[in-house]
PDB file of C-alpha atoms in Angstrom:
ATOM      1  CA  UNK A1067    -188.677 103.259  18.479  1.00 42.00           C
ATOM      2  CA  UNK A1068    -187.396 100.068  16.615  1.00 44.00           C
ATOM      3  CA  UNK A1069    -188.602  99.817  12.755  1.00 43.00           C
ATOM      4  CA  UNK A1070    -190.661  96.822  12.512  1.00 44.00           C
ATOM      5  CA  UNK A1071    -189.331  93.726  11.297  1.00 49.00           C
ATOM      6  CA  UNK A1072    -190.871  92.991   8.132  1.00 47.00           C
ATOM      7  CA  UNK A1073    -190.228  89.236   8.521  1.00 51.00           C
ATOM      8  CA  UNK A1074    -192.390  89.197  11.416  1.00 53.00           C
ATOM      9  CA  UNK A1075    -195.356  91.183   9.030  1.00 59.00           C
ATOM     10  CA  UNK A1076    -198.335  89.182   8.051  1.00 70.00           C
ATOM     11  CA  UNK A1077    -197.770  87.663   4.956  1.00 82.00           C
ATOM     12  CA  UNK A1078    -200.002  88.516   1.844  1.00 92.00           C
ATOM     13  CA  UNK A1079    -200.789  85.437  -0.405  1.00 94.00           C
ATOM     14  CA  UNK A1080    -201.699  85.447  -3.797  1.00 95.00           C
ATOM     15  CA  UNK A1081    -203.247  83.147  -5.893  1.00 96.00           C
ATOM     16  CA  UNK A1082    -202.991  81.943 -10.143  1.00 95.00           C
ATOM     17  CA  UNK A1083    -205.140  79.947 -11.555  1.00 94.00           C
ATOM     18  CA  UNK A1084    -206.026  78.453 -14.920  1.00 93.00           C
ATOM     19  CA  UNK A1085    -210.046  78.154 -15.771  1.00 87.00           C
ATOM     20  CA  UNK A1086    -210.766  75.827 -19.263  1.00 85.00           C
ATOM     21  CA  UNK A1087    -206.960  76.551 -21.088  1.00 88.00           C
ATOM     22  CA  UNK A1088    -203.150  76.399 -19.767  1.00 92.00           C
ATOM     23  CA  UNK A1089    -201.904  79.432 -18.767  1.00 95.00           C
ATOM     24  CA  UNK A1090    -198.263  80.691 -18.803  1.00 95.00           C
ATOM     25  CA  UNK A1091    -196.754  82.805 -15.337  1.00 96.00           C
ATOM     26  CA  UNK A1092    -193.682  84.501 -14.849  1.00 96.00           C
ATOM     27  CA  UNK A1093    -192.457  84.573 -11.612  1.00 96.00           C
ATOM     28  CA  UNK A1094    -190.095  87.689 -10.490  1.00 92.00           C
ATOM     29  CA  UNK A1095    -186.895  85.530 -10.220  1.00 94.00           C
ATOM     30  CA  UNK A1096    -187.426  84.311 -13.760  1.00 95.00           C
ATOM     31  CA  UNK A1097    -189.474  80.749 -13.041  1.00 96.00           C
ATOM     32  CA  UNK A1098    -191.606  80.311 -16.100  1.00 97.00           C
ATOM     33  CA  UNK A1099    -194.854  77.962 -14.517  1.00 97.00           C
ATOM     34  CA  UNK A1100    -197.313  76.641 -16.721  1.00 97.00           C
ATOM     35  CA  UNK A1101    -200.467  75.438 -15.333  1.00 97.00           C
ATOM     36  CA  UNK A1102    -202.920  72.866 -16.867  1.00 94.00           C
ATOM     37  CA  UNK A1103    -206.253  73.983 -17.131  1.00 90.00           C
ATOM     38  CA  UNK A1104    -208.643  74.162 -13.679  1.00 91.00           C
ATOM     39  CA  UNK A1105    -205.467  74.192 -11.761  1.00 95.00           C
ATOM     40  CA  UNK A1106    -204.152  76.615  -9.096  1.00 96.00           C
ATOM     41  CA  UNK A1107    -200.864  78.069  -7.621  1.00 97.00           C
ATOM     42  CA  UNK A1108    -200.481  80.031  -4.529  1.00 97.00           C
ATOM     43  CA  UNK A1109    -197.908  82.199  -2.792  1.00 97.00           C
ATOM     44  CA  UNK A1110    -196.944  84.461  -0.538  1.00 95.00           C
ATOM     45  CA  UNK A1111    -195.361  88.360  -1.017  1.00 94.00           C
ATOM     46  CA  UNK A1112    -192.495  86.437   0.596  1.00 94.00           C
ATOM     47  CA  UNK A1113    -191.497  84.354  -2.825  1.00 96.00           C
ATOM     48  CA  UNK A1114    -188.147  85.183  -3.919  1.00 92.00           C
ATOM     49  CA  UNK A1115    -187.287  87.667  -0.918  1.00 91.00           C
ATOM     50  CA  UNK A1116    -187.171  84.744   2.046  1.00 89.00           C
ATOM     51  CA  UNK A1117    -188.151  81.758   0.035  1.00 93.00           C
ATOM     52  CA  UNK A1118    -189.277  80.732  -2.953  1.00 96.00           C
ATOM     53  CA  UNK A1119    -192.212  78.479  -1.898  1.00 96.00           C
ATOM     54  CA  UNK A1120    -195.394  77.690  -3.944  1.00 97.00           C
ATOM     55  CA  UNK A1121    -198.642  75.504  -3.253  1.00 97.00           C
ATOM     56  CA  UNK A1122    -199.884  73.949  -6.576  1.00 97.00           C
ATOM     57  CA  UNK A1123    -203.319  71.875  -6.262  1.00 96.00           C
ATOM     58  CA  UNK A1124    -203.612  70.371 -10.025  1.00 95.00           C
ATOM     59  CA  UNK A1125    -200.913  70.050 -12.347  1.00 96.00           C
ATOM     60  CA  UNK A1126    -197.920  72.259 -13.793  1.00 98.00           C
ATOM     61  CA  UNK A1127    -194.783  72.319 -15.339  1.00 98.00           C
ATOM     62  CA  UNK A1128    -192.047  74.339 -14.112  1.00 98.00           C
ATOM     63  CA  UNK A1129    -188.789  75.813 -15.526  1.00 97.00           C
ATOM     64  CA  UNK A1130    -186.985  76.731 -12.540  1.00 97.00           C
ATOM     65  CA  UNK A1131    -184.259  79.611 -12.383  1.00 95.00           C
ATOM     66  CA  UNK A1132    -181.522  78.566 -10.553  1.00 93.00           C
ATOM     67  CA  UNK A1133    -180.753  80.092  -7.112  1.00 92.00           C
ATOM     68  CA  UNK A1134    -178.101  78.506  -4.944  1.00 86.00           C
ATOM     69  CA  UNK A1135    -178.981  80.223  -1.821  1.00 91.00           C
ATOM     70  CA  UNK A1136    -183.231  80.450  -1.947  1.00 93.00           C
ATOM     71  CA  UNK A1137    -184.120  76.559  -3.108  1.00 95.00           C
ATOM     72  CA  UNK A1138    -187.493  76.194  -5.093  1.00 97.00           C
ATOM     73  CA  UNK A1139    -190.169  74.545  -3.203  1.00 97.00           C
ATOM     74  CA  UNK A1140    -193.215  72.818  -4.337  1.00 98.00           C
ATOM     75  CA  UNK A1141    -195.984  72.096  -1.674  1.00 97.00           C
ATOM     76  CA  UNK A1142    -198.687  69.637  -2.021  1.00 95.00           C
ATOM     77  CA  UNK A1143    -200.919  67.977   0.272  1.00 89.00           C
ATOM     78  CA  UNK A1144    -198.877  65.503   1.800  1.00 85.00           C
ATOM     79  CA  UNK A1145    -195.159  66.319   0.296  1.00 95.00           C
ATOM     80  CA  UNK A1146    -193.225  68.559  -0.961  1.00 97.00           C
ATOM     81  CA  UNK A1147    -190.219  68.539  -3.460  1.00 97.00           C
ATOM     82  CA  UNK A1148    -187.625  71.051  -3.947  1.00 96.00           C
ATOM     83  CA  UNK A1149    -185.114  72.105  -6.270  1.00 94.00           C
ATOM     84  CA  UNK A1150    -182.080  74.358  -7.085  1.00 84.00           C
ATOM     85  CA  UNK A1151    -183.127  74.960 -11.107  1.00 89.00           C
ATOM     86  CA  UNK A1152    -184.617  72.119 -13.396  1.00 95.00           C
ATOM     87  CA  UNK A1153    -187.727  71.362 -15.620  1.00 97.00           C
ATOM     88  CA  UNK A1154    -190.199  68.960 -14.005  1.00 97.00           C
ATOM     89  CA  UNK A1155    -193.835  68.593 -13.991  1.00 97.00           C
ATOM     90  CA  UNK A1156    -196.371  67.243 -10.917  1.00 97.00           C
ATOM     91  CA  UNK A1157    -199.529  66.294 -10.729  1.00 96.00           C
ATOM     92  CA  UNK A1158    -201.260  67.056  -7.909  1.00 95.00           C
ATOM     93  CA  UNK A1159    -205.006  66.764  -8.495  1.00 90.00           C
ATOM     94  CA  UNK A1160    -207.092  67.218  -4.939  1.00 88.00           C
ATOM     95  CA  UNK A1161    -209.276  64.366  -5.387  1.00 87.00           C
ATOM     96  CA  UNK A1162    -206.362  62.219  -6.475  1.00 90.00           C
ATOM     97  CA  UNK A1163    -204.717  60.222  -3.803  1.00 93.00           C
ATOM     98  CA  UNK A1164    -201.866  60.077  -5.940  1.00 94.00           C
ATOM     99  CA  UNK A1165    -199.118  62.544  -6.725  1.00 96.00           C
ATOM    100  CA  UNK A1166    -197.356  62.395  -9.546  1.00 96.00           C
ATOM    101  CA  UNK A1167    -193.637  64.442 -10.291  1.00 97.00           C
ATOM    102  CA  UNK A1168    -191.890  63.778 -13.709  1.00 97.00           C
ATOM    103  CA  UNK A1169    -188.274  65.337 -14.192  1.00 97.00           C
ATOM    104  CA  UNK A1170    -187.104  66.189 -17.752  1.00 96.00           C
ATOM    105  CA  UNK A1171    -184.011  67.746 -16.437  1.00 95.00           C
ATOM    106  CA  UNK A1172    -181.486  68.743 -13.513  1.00 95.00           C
ATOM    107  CA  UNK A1173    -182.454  67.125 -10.211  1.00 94.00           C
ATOM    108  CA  UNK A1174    -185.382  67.658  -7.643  1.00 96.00           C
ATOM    109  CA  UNK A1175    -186.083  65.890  -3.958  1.00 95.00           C
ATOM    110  CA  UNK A1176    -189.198  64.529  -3.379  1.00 96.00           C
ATOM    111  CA  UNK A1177    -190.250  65.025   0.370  1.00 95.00           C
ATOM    112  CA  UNK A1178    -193.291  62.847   1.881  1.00 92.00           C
ATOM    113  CA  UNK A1179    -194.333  60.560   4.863  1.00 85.00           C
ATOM    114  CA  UNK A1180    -190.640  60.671   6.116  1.00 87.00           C
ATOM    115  CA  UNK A1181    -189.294  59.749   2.741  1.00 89.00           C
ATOM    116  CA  UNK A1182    -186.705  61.616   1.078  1.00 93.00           C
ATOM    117  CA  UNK A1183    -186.159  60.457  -2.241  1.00 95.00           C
ATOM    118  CA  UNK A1184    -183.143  62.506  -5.065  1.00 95.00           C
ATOM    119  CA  UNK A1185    -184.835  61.911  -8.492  1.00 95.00           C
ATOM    120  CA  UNK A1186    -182.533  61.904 -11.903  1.00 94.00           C
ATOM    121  CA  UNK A1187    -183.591  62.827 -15.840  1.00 96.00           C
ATOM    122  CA  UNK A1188    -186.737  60.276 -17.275  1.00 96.00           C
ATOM    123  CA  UNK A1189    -187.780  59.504 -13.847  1.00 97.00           C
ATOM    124  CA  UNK A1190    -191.286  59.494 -13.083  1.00 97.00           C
ATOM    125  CA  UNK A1191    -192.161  59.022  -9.284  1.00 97.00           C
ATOM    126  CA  UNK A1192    -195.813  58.451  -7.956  1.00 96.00           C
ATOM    127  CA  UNK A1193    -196.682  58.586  -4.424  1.00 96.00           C
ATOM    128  CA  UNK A1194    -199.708  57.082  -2.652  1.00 94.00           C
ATOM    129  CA  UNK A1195    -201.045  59.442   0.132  1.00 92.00           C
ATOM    130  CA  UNK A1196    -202.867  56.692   1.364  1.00 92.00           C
ATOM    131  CA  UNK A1197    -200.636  54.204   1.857  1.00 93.00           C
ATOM    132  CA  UNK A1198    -197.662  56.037   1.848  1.00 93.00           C
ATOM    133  CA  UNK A1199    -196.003  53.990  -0.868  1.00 94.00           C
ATOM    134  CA  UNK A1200    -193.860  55.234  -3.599  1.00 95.00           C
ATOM    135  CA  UNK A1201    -192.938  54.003  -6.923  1.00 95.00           C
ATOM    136  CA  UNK A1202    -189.801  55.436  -9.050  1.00 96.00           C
ATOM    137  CA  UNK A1203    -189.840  54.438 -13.349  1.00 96.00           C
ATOM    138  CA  UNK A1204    -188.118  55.367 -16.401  1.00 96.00           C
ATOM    139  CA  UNK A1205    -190.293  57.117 -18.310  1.00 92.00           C
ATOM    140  CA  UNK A1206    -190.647  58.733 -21.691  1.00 90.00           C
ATOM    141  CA  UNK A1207    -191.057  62.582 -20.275  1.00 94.00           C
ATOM    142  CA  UNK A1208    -192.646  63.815 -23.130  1.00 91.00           C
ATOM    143  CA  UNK A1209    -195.546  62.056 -23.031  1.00 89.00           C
ATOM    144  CA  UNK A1210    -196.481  63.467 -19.291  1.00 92.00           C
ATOM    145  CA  UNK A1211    -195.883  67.313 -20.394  1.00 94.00           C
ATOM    146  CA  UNK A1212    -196.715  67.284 -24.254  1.00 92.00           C
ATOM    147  CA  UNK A1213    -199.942  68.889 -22.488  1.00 92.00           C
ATOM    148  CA  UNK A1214    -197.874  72.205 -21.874  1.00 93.00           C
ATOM    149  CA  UNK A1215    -197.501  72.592 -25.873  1.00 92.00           C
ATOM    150  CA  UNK A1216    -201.050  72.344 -26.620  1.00 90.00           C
ATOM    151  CA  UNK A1217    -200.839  68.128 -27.485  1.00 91.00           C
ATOM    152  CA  UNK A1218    -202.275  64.815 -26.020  1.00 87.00           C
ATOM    153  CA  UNK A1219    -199.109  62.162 -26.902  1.00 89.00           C
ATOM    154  CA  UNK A1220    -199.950  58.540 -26.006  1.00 88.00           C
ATOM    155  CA  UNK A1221    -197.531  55.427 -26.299  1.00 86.00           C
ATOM    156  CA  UNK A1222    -198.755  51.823 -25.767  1.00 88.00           C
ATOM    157  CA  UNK A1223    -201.280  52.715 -23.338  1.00 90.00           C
ATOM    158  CA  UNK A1224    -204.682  50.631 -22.885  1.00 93.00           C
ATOM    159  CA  UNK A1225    -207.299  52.023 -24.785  1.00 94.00           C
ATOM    160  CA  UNK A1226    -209.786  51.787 -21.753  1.00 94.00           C
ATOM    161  CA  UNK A1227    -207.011  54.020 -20.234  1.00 91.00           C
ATOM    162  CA  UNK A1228    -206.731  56.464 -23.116  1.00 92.00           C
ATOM    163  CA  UNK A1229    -211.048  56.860 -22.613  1.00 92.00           C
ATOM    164  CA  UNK A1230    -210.225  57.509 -19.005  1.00 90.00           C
ATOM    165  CA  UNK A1231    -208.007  60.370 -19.932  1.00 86.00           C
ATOM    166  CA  UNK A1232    -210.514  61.934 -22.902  1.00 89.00           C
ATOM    167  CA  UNK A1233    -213.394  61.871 -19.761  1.00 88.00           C
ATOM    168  CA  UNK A1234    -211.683  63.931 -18.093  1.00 83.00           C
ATOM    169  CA  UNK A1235    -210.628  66.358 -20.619  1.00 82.00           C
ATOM    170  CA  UNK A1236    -214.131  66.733 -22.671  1.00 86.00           C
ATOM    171  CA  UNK A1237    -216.088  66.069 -19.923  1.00 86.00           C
ATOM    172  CA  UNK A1238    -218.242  63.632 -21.731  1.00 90.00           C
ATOM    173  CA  UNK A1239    -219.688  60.251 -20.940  1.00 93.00           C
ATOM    174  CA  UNK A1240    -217.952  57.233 -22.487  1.00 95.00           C
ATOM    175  CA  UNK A1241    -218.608  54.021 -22.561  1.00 94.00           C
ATOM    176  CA  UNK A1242    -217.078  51.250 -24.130  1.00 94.00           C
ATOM    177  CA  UNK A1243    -219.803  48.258 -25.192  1.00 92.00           C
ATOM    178  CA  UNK A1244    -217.618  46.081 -26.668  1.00 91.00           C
ATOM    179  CA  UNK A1245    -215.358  43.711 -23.704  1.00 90.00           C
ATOM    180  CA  UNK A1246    -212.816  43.012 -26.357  1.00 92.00           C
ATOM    181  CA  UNK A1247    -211.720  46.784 -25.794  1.00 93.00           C
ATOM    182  CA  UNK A1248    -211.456  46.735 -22.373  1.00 91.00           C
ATOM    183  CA  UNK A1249    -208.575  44.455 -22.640  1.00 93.00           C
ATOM    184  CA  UNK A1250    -205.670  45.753 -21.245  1.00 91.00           C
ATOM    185  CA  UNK A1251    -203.678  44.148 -23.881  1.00 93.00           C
ATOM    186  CA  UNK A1252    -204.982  46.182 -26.604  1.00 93.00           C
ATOM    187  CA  UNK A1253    -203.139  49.500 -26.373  1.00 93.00           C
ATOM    188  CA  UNK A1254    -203.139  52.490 -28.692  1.00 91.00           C
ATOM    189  CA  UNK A1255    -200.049  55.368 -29.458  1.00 88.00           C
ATOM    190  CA  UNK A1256    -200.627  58.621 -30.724  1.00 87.00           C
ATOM    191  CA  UNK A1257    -200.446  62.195 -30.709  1.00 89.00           C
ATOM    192  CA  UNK A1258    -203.737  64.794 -30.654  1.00 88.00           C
ATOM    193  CA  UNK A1259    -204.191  68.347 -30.679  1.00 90.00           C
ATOM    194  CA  UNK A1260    -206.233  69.361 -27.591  1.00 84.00           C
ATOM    195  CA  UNK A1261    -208.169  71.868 -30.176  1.00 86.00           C
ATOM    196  CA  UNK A1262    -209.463  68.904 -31.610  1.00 90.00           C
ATOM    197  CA  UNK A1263    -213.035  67.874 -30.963  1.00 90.00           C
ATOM    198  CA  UNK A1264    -213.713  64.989 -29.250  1.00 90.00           C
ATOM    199  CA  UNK A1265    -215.303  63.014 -32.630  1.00 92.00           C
ATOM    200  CA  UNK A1266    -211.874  64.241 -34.776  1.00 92.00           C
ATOM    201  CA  UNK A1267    -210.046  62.313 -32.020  1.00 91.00           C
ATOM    202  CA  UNK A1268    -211.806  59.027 -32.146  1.00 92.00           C
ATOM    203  CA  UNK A1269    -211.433  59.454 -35.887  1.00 91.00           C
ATOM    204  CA  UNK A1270    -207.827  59.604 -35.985  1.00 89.00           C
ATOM    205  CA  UNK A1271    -207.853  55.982 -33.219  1.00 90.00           C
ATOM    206  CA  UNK A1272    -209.666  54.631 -35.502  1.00 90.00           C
ATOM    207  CA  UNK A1273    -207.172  54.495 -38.333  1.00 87.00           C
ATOM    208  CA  UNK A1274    -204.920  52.370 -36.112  1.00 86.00           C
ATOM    209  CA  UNK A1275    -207.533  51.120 -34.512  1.00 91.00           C
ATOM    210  CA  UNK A1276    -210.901  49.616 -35.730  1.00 92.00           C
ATOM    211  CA  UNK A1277    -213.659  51.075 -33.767  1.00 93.00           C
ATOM    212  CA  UNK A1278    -216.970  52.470 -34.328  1.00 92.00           C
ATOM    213  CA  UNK A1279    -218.938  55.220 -32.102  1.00 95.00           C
ATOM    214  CA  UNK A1280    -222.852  56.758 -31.367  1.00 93.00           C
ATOM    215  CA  UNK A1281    -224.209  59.218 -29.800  1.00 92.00           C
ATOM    216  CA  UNK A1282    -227.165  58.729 -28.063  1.00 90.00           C
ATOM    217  CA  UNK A1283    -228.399  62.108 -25.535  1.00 89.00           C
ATOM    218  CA  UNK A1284    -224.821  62.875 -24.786  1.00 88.00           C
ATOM    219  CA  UNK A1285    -223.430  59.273 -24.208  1.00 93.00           C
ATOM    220  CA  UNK A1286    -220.954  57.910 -27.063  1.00 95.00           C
ATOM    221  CA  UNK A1287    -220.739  54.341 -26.962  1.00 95.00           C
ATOM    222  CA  UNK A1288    -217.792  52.552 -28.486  1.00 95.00           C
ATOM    223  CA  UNK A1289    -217.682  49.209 -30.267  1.00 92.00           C
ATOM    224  CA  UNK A1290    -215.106  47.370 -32.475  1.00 90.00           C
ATOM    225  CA  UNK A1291    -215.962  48.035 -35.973  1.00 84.00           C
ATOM    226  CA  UNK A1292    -217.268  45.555 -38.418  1.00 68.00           C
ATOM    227  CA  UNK A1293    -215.004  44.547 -41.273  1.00 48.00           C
ATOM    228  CA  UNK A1294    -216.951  45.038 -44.564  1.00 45.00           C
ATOM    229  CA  UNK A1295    -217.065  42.062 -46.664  1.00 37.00           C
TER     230      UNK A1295
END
């Protein structure tokens, strides 16, 4: 009787995830993965033995340890990108219809809708899994994974996108009163400790920026500040 062939064996999956803080994992072949908070990242008992495939649904930076003849895969709803051994980070939220990869170093390929895109250093690419399209930009990397390190870094971005961003991370109601604000000319740069409340935050904006807040049951509302005479 032939010994079964353990590549025909069911595969066992497993599954990491990170609830309201980042979370660091070590994979066997030395792949450091750090995922943002309410993310998740699954694989198989396969990973590093036939492949070295993983499914991420949320965000995560990776630190990849190079491997010539088993390439580093990243799956996502609608692409994939792989990799020999680099530091990159993608966004893949499930309710997003966008998916976001940003490579600090090395080089990764970007798989999706029959597109086959080689991205260099400072590259930020965003695909559309609605329509398929996909953009390529120079970017400043370390404002996309300053996250990793604890931090919330911001440069010349609209504030009405900044109070997008701090929605989704305190899970609080925002809204913004005053249409002078909302104008995306009228940007704000910065860098914020995530252990920071949601009040010290708006604090430290408003040194470069003059506004005022309330809080009325749960709902801040934000407003340009009146200059004292």
């Amino acid at each position: 009787m032939n010994p079964p062939n353990t590549k025909d064996r069911t595969s066992e999956y497993y599954t990491l995830l990170a609830g309201e803080h980042t979370s660091n994992f070590t994979m066997e072949d030395g792949t450091v993965i750090t995922l943002n908070k309410n993310s998740r990242l699954s694989y198989s008992d396969k990973y590093g033995k036939d492949n070295r495939n993983v499914k991420l649904e949320g965000e995560a930076y990776f630190e990849v340890a190079k491997d010539s003849g088993k390439p580093f895969q990243v799956e996502m709803n609608g692409a994939s990108i792989t990799v020999l051994g680099t530091h990159f980070n993608v966004k893949a939220d499930a309710e997003s219809d966008d998916i976001t990869a940003t490579l600090v170093e090395g080089s990764i390929r970007f798989e999706g809708a029959k597109q086959n895109i080689v991205m260099t250093p400072n590259q930020q690419l965003t695909f559309s899994r609605s329509t398929n399209k996909v953009d390529v930009k120079q970017i400043d990397t370390d404002t996309f994974t300053a996250w990793k390190d604890g931090l919330l870094k911001y440069k010349s971005i609209p504030f009405t996108k900044l109070i997008e961003n701090l929605k989704d991370m305190y899970q609080v109601e925002i809204r913004i009163d005053d249409e002078r604000l909302a104008d995306p000319s009228v940007t704000v740069s910065g860098t914020f400790d995530q252990r920071q409340s949601f009040d010290q935050i708006l604090k430290v904006i408003s040194y470069s920026l003059p506004v005022r807040w309330t809080n009325h049951d749960g709902v801040y509302h934000i407003q340009y500040a009146t200059l004292k005479r």
